[in-house]
Amino acid sequence: MDISVSLPGLKLKNPIMPASGCFGFGKEFAQFYDLSELGAVILKAATGEKRYGNEAPRVAETSSGMLNAIGLQNPGVEKIVKEEIPFLKTYDTPLIANVSGSTMEEYEQVAATICKEVDALELNISCPNVKEGGVQFGTDPRLAEEVTARVRAVSTVPVYVKLSPNVTDIVALAKAAAAGGADGLSMINTLTGMRIDPATRRPIISNQTGGLSGPAVKPVAIRMIHQVYQAVNLPIIGMGGIETTDDIIEYLLAGASAVAVGSANFKNPLICKELIEQLPEALERYGFSSIEEVIGGAHHETTASGLFRA
Amino acid sequence: MRREWMEIVDHSAVAKDTYRMVLKGQIAEEVEDPGQFVHIQVSDRFFLRRPVSIADVHPDKNEITLLYKVLGDGTQALTEKRTGDKLDVLGPGGQGFPIEKDVREALIVGGGIGVPPLYYLAKQLVEQGIKVTTVLGFRSKEEAFLIDEFKALGALYVTTDDGSLGEKGLVTDRTDELRGSFDTYFSCGPTVMLKAIANQLEDVRGYISMEERMGCGIGACFACVVHTPEDDEKGYRRVCCDGPVFKAKEVVL
Ligand SMILES: Cc1cc2nc3c(=O)[nH]c(=O)nc-3n(C[C@H](O)[C@H](O)[C@H](O)COP(=O)(O)OP(=O)(O)OC[C@H]3O[C@@H](n4cnc5c(N)ncnc54)[C@H](O)[C@@H]3O)c2cc1C
Ligand SMILES: Cc1cc2nc3c(=O)[nH]c(=O)nc-3n(C[C@H](O)[C@H](O)[C@H](O)COP(=O)(O)O)c2cc1C
Ligand code: FES
C-alpha cells in the first residue's frame, strides 16, 4: 500500500517522523538505521543564541510516561545551520526546523535564518520549560496569532504552529494560528506536570515542573486533534505517546495527516523504522485501502465502522 | 551500539540488596573500554531505561557482568528476572576510562555502587602490567562486594562508615596517605566522594565516572547534562555519551 502523504512543503514517503527534542539532530539515531527511511525529521529546538537549559535532574519517570525540563538547550541557530543541518541533508528526507524563542524578534530571527535550509518550520510556541516567553505565545490567542503572522512573513517555507495542550480552549488557539496564516498545525507539545520525591520532599526535577509526554498524554492529544480537525481547515501533524501502529491509526482517524514519535525513541531507538515497516499491514488489517481514507475517518460514518459494530 | 535481547545466564545476590547479573549477547563483543554502561529496559511497566555499568567482560563467552543495587522500583523489579529470561538492553554506551601509555602505577577509588566498573578497569590495568592499588568505601560489611576479586589484583584498602570491615572512615582518609605511590587515579562513586577525591588529588592526573538521570542514553535528548568549567567553549558534557568518564577537571562536580 502507498503510504505517502503530501502536506504543504512536505512530500512524505510515509506519515511517520521523529518529534522535536527526541531525536537531537539525527546523528545518534543514524547509527541504528538509515534516516532516509523516515517520512521527515523534526529537528531539536533552535533559538537565537546558544542556551544551556535547566539544571539536572531534567527528567523523571511517571506512570506511562515521563517529565522533562531540558529548557531548550541548543547551540543557537547559526551553529545549527553550520554544524548540524549539513549532516541531515545527506539523507533523502524532508527537514522541519523547530523554531523557538523568548521574544517576537527572536522567533523572526531564528525563522528567517533557518528557513533557507529546511522544507518547513515548526513554530514552537508551546515549550513549558523556559521561564520567559515560549509558552505564553501558545496560551494567549492574540500573541499566538501575531507571532504566527510575523514568522509567516519572514519564512520562505510553510509554517506549522505547534500548539500547547496547557490551555482551556485548544480550538481558540488553533483558530488564532490559522488567522495568523499558519500552513499547518502540530499538536501536542507536553502537558505541564510535577513529581515529588517522598524521601526528599522536593520536586524531582530541578526546574520543579516538567512537560509530560508518553502514552499518558495520548488520550488528551487525540481529543484535541478531534476537536481542532472539525473547527479549522489545516493539516495536522499529531503526536503524544505514539508507540504502536494502532496509536498511529488512532491519530489519523482523529484527524492528523501525519504523526511524530517523541519519547518512545528513548525506549526503542528503532521505533520509527519499525512503525514505518509495520504500518501498511496494520492499515490493511482494519480494512483500509489508502491512507487518505484513514485521515479524519472518525468524523464520518464509514462502511467499516458499521462492519465492526455488527 | 545496538539494541539486543540479551539472555540472563546467571543472577544471584552478592551482598545486601546487591545482585550480580551475567548477560549473554553480541553487546559483549562491542565493549571498548572499562567504564562503559548498558541501558536496560526492566519491563513494560517502566517508561525509561536504567543505566548500569559493565563490571566485567568475557568476550570468549559473549558475556558481560553487571552488579546492581536495589534503590527503587526499577532495580527492585530487576531482581525478579530469572536465569534464562531475555532482557532488552541498549549498549554498550558512553566513553569509558582511557588507559594512557605512560601509566605505571594506578590508584583506584570506588564508593558503594560506583565500584563495579572499576573492577573491569583494574583487570585491564593489571593485564597491561600496571601496578594497581585500590581503595574501596562501603557503608558496612554486609554491603561490601568484590573484595576478594580486587585483592587478587593488588593492594586493597577498605573503609566502612561503621568500621565493620576494614578501617572505619572515608576513602579520602586512606588516599591521602597513599599520595606519591601512583601517577594516575580512577574513581567512581557518589558525587560528594568524587568531589573530595578530585580536590584532594588536584595535582594528579585523574579520571572520574559520573551519574546523572538519563532519557535516551545515546546523546540525543540532553537529559544528562553537566556543567564544564567556565573556560570551556562548549559549556556542557552529556554523561551518557561524552562520559560517563571524564578527566577530573573537565566537568564541574
Ligand atoms: C553511567 C551510570 C552507571 C551506573 N552504574 C550502576 C551500576 O553499575 N550499578 C548500580 O547499582 N547502579 C548503577 N547506576 C545507578 C542506576 O542507574 C540507578 O540506581 C537506577 O537507575 C535506579 O533505578 P530505580 O528504578 O531502582 O530507582 P528510582 O529512583 O525509582 O528511579 C527513578 C528514575 O530515576 C533514575 N535514577 C535514579 N537514581 C539514579 C542514579 N543514581 N543515576 C541515574 N539515574 C538514576 C532511574 O533510572 C529512573 O529513571 C548507574 C548510573 C549511571 C548514570
Ligand atoms: C526530552 C524532550 C525534549 C523535547 N524538546 C522539544 C523541543 O525542543 N521542541 C518542541 O517543540 N517539543 C519538544 N518536546 C515535545 C515533543 O516534541 C512532543 O511534542 C511530546 O513529547 C509529545 O510526544 P511523545 O509523547 O511521543 O513524546 C520534547 C519532548 C521531550 C520528551
Ligand atoms: S540521556 Fe539523552 S542525551 Fe544523555
CSV table of C-alpha atoms in Angstrom, one decimal, chain B:
chain,number,residue,atom,x,y,z
B,1,MET,CA,25.9,0.3,20.0
B,2,ARG,CA,22.9,-1.9,19.5
B,3,ARG,CA,19.6,-2.9,21.0
B,4,GLU,CA,19.5,-6.5,21.8
B,5,TRP,CA,17.6,-9.1,23.8
B,6,MET,CA,20.3,-10.5,26.0
B,7,GLU,CA,20.0,-13.8,27.8
B,8,ILE,CA,20.4,-13.8,31.6
B,9,VAL,CA,22.8,-16.7,32.2
B,10,ASP,CA,23.4,-16.0,35.9
B,11,HIS,CA,21.7,-13.9,38.5
B,12,SER,CA,22.5,-14.0,42.2
B,13,ALA,CA,22.8,-11.9,45.4
B,14,VAL,CA,26.3,-10.9,46.3
B,15,ALA,CA,25.7,-8.5,49.2
B,16,LYS,CA,22.9,-6.8,51.0
B,17,ASP,CA,20.4,-5.6,48.3
B,18,THR,CA,23.2,-6.1,45.7
B,19,TYR,CA,23.0,-8.5,42.8
B,20,ARG,CA,25.2,-9.9,40.1
B,21,MET,CA,23.7,-10.4,36.7
B,22,VAL,CA,25.5,-12.1,33.8
B,23,LEU,CA,24.2,-11.3,30.3
B,24,LYS,CA,25.0,-13.1,27.1
B,25,GLY,CA,24.9,-11.5,23.6
B,26,GLN,CA,26.6,-9.6,20.9
B,27,ILE,CA,26.9,-6.4,23.0
B,28,ALA,CA,29.7,-8.2,24.9
B,29,GLU,CA,31.8,-8.2,21.8
B,30,GLU,CA,31.4,-4.5,21.3
B,31,VAL,CA,32.6,-3.2,24.7
B,32,GLU,CA,35.6,-1.0,24.0
B,33,ASP,CA,36.7,0.4,27.4
B,34,PRO,CA,36.1,-0.3,31.0
B,35,GLY,CA,33.6,2.2,32.4
B,36,GLN,CA,31.0,1.9,29.6
B,37,PHE,CA,27.4,1.1,30.5
B,38,VAL,CA,24.3,-0.6,29.3
B,39,HIS,CA,20.8,0.9,29.3
B,40,ILE,CA,18.3,-1.6,30.5
B,41,GLN,CA,14.6,-1.8,29.8
B,42,VAL,CA,13.5,-3.6,33.0
B,43,SER,CA,9.9,-4.3,31.8
B,44,ASP,CA,6.9,-2.7,30.1
B,45,ARG,CA,6.0,-1.2,33.4
B,46,PHE,CA,8.8,1.3,33.2
B,47,PHE,CA,9.0,4.1,30.6
B,48,LEU,CA,12.7,4.9,31.0
B,49,ARG,CA,15.6,2.6,30.8
B,50,ARG,CA,18.0,2.2,33.7
B,51,PRO,CA,21.8,2.8,33.1
B,52,VAL,CA,24.1,0.1,34.7
B,53,SER,CA,27.8,-0.1,34.3
B,54,ILE,CA,29.6,-3.0,32.8
B,55,ALA,CA,31.5,-4.6,35.6
B,56,ASP,CA,33.3,-7.3,33.7
B,57,VAL,CA,33.5,-8.7,30.1
B,58,HIS,CA,34.1,-12.3,28.9
B,59,PRO,CA,34.5,-11.8,25.1
B,60,ASP,CA,35.2,-15.5,24.6
B,61,LYS,CA,31.8,-16.4,26.1
B,62,ASN,CA,30.0,-13.3,24.8
B,63,GLU,CA,29.1,-12.4,28.3
B,64,ILE,CA,29.1,-9.2,30.4
B,65,THR,CA,28.7,-9.0,34.2
B,66,LEU,CA,26.6,-6.3,35.9
B,67,LEU,CA,26.4,-5.5,39.6
B,68,TYR,CA,23.5,-3.5,40.7
B,69,LYS,CA,22.0,-2.4,44.0
B,70,VAL,CA,18.3,-2.1,44.7
B,71,LEU,CA,17.5,1.6,45.0
B,72,GLY,CA,13.9,2.0,43.7
B,73,ASP,CA,11.2,0.3,41.8
B,74,GLY,CA,13.2,-0.4,38.6
B,75,THR,CA,16.1,-2.1,40.3
B,76,GLN,CA,13.7,-4.0,42.6
B,77,ALA,CA,11.8,-5.3,39.5
B,78,LEU,CA,15.1,-6.4,38.0
B,79,THR,CA,15.7,-8.8,40.9
B,80,GLU,CA,12.6,-10.8,39.8
B,81,LYS,CA,14.3,-11.7,36.5
B,82,ARG,CA,15.4,-15.4,36.3
B,83,THR,CA,18.2,-17.2,34.6
B,84,GLY,CA,17.1,-17.9,31.0
B,85,ASP,CA,14.9,-14.8,30.7
B,86,LYS,CA,15.7,-12.3,28.0
B,87,LEU,CA,16.4,-8.7,28.8
B,88,ASP,CA,16.0,-5.7,26.5
B,89,VAL,CA,19.5,-4.0,26.5
B,90,LEU,CA,20.9,-1.0,24.7
B,91,GLY,CA,24.6,-0.7,24.6
B,92,PRO,CA,27.5,-0.6,25.1
B,93,GLY,CA,27.2,3.2,25.7
B,94,GLY,CA,29.5,6.0,26.6
B,95,GLN,CA,33.2,6.7,26.9
B,96,GLY,CA,35.0,4.6,29.4
B,97,PHE,CA,38.3,5.0,31.3
B,98,PRO,CA,41.2,5.7,28.9
B,99,ILE,CA,44.5,4.0,29.8
B,100,GLU,CA,47.2,6.3,28.7
B,101,LYS,CA,50.5,4.7,27.6
B,102,ASP,CA,52.6,6.3,30.4
B,103,VAL,CA,50.5,5.0,33.3
B,104,ARG,CA,52.8,2.9,35.6
B,105,GLU,CA,51.1,3.0,39.0
B,106,ALA,CA,47.3,3.5,39.3
B,107,LEU,CA,45.1,4.2,42.2
B,108,ILE,CA,41.5,3.1,42.1
B,109,VAL,CA,39.0,4.7,44.4
B,110,GLY,CA,35.4,3.3,44.5
B,111,GLY,CA,32.4,4.1,46.7
B,112,GLY,CA,29.4,1.8,47.1
B,113,ILE,CA,27.6,1.1,43.8
B,114,GLY,CA,30.3,3.0,42.0
B,115,VAL,CA,32.7,0.1,42.5
B,116,PRO,CA,31.5,-2.3,39.6
B,117,PRO,CA,33.0,-0.5,36.6
B,118,LEU,CA,36.4,-0.2,38.4
B,119,TYR,CA,36.7,-4.0,38.5
B,120,TYR,CA,36.9,-4.4,34.8
B,121,LEU,CA,39.2,-1.4,34.7
B,122,ALA,CA,41.5,-2.9,37.4
B,123,LYS,CA,41.7,-6.2,35.4
B,124,GLN,CA,42.7,-4.3,32.2
B,125,LEU,CA,45.3,-2.3,34.1
B,126,VAL,CA,46.9,-5.3,35.6
B,127,GLU,CA,46.8,-7.1,32.2
B,128,GLN,CA,48.9,-4.2,30.8
B,129,GLY,CA,51.5,-4.5,33.6
B,130,ILE,CA,50.3,-1.5,35.6
B,131,LYS,CA,50.5,-1.7,39.4
B,132,VAL,CA,47.1,-1.2,40.9
B,133,THR,CA,46.3,0.0,44.4
B,134,THR,CA,42.6,0.1,45.3
B,135,VAL,CA,40.7,1.9,48.0
B,136,LEU,CA,37.0,0.9,48.3
B,137,GLY,CA,34.4,2.5,50.6
B,138,PHE,CA,31.2,0.9,51.7
B,139,ARG,CA,28.6,1.7,54.3
B,140,SER,CA,29.1,-1.6,56.2
B,141,LYS,CA,30.5,-5.1,55.8
B,142,GLU,CA,27.2,-6.6,54.7
B,143,GLU,CA,27.1,-4.1,51.7
B,144,ALA,CA,30.6,-4.8,50.6
B,145,PHE,CA,31.3,-6.8,47.4
B,146,LEU,CA,34.2,-7.7,45.0
B,147,ILE,CA,36.6,-7.7,48.0
B,148,ASP,CA,38.4,-10.9,47.1
B,149,GLU,CA,38.4,-10.1,43.4
B,150,PHE,CA,40.2,-6.8,44.0
B,151,LYS,CA,42.6,-8.4,46.4
B,152,ALA,CA,43.8,-10.7,43.7
B,153,LEU,CA,44.8,-7.7,41.6
B,154,GLY,CA,46.9,-5.7,44.0
B,155,ALA,CA,47.0,-3.9,47.4
B,156,LEU,CA,43.4,-3.3,48.7
B,157,TYR,CA,42.3,-0.9,51.4
B,158,VAL,CA,38.7,-1.0,52.5
B,159,THR,CA,36.9,1.6,54.6
B,160,THR,CA,33.4,1.4,56.0
B,161,ASP,CA,31.2,4.0,57.7
B,162,ASP,CA,30.7,1.8,60.8
B,163,GLY,CA,34.1,0.1,60.8
B,164,SER,CA,32.5,-3.4,60.3
B,165,LEU,CA,35.0,-4.1,57.6
B,166,GLY,CA,38.5,-2.6,57.1
B,167,GLU,CA,39.0,0.8,58.6
B,168,LYS,CA,36.2,3.0,60.0
B,169,GLY,CA,36.2,6.2,58.0
B,170,LEU,CA,36.1,7.6,54.5
B,171,VAL,CA,38.1,6.6,51.4
B,172,THR,CA,39.8,10.0,51.5
B,173,ASP,CA,41.4,9.2,54.8
B,174,ARG,CA,43.3,6.5,53.0
B,175,THR,CA,44.0,8.1,49.7
B,176,ASP,CA,45.8,11.0,51.4
B,177,GLU,CA,48.3,8.6,52.9
B,178,LEU,CA,48.9,6.8,49.6
B,179,ARG,CA,49.9,10.0,47.9
B,180,GLY,CA,53.1,9.6,45.9
B,181,SER,CA,52.5,5.9,45.2
B,182,PHE,CA,50.6,6.4,42.0
B,183,ASP,CA,50.7,8.6,38.8
B,184,THR,CA,47.0,8.3,37.8
B,185,TYR,CA,43.8,7.8,39.7
B,186,PHE,CA,40.5,6.4,38.5
B,187,SER,CA,37.3,6.9,40.6
B,188,CYS,CA,33.6,6.2,40.6
B,189,GLY,CA,31.1,6.7,43.4
B,190,PRO,CA,28.8,9.2,44.9
B,191,THR,CA,29.3,12.8,43.7
B,192,VAL,CA,30.4,14.0,47.2
B,193,MET,CA,33.1,11.4,47.2
B,194,LEU,CA,34.3,12.3,43.6
B,195,LYS,CA,34.5,15.9,44.7
B,196,ALA,CA,36.5,15.1,47.8
B,197,ILE,CA,38.9,13.0,45.8
B,198,ALA,CA,39.3,15.5,42.9
B,199,ASN,CA,40.1,18.2,45.5
B,200,GLN,CA,42.5,16.2,47.5
B,201,LEU,CA,44.3,14.8,44.4
B,202,GLU,CA,44.1,18.0,42.4
B,203,ASP,CA,47.7,17.8,41.3
B,204,VAL,CA,47.4,14.2,40.0
B,205,ARG,CA,46.1,13.0,36.6
B,206,GLY,CA,42.6,11.6,37.4
B,207,TYR,CA,39.5,10.3,35.7
B,208,ILE,CA,36.1,10.1,37.3
B,209,SER,CA,32.9,8.4,36.3
B,210,MET,CA,29.7,10.4,36.9
B,211,GLU,CA,26.0,9.6,37.3
B,212,GLU,CA,23.0,11.6,36.1
B,213,ARG,CA,19.4,10.7,35.3
B,214,MET,CA,19.0,9.7,31.7
B,215,GLY,CA,16.4,9.7,29.0
B,216,CYS,CA,17.7,8.3,25.7
B,217,GLY,CA,21.2,7.2,27.0
B,218,ILE,CA,22.6,7.8,23.5
B,219,GLY,CA,23.2,11.6,23.4
B,220,ALA,CA,20.0,12.8,21.7
B,221,CYS,CA,17.8,14.2,24.5
B,222,PHE,CA,20.2,16.3,26.6
B,223,ALA,CA,18.7,15.0,29.9
B,224,CYS,CA,22.1,14.0,31.4
B,225,VAL,CA,24.0,17.3,31.0
B,226,VAL,CA,26.6,18.6,33.4
B,227,HIS,CA,28.4,21.9,33.6
B,228,THR,CA,32.0,22.4,32.5
B,229,PRO,CA,34.5,25.0,33.9
B,230,GLU,CA,33.9,28.5,32.5
B,231,ASP,CA,36.8,28.4,30.0
B,232,ASP,CA,35.2,25.5,28.1
B,233,GLU,CA,33.7,26.7,24.9
B,234,LYS,CA,31.0,24.0,24.6
B,235,GLY,CA,29.9,24.7,28.2
B,236,TYR,CA,28.4,21.2,28.9
B,237,ARG,CA,29.0,17.5,28.7
B,238,ARG,CA,26.5,14.7,28.3
B,239,VAL,CA,27.1,11.9,30.8
B,240,CYS,CA,25.7,9.3,28.5
B,241,CYS,CA,27.9,9.8,25.5
B,242,ASP,CA,30.7,12.4,26.3
B,243,GLY,CA,31.0,10.5,29.6
B,244,PRO,CA,30.3,8.8,32.0
B,245,VAL,CA,34.0,9.0,32.4
B,246,PHE,CA,35.6,12.5,32.3
B,247,LYS,CA,39.0,13.9,33.2
B,248,ALA,CA,38.7,15.1,36.7
B,249,LYS,CA,39.0,18.8,35.7
B,250,GLU,CA,36.7,18.5,32.6
B,251,VAL,CA,33.4,18.9,34.5
B,252,VAL,CA,32.0,20.8,37.4
B,253,LEU,CA,31.3,18.4,40.3
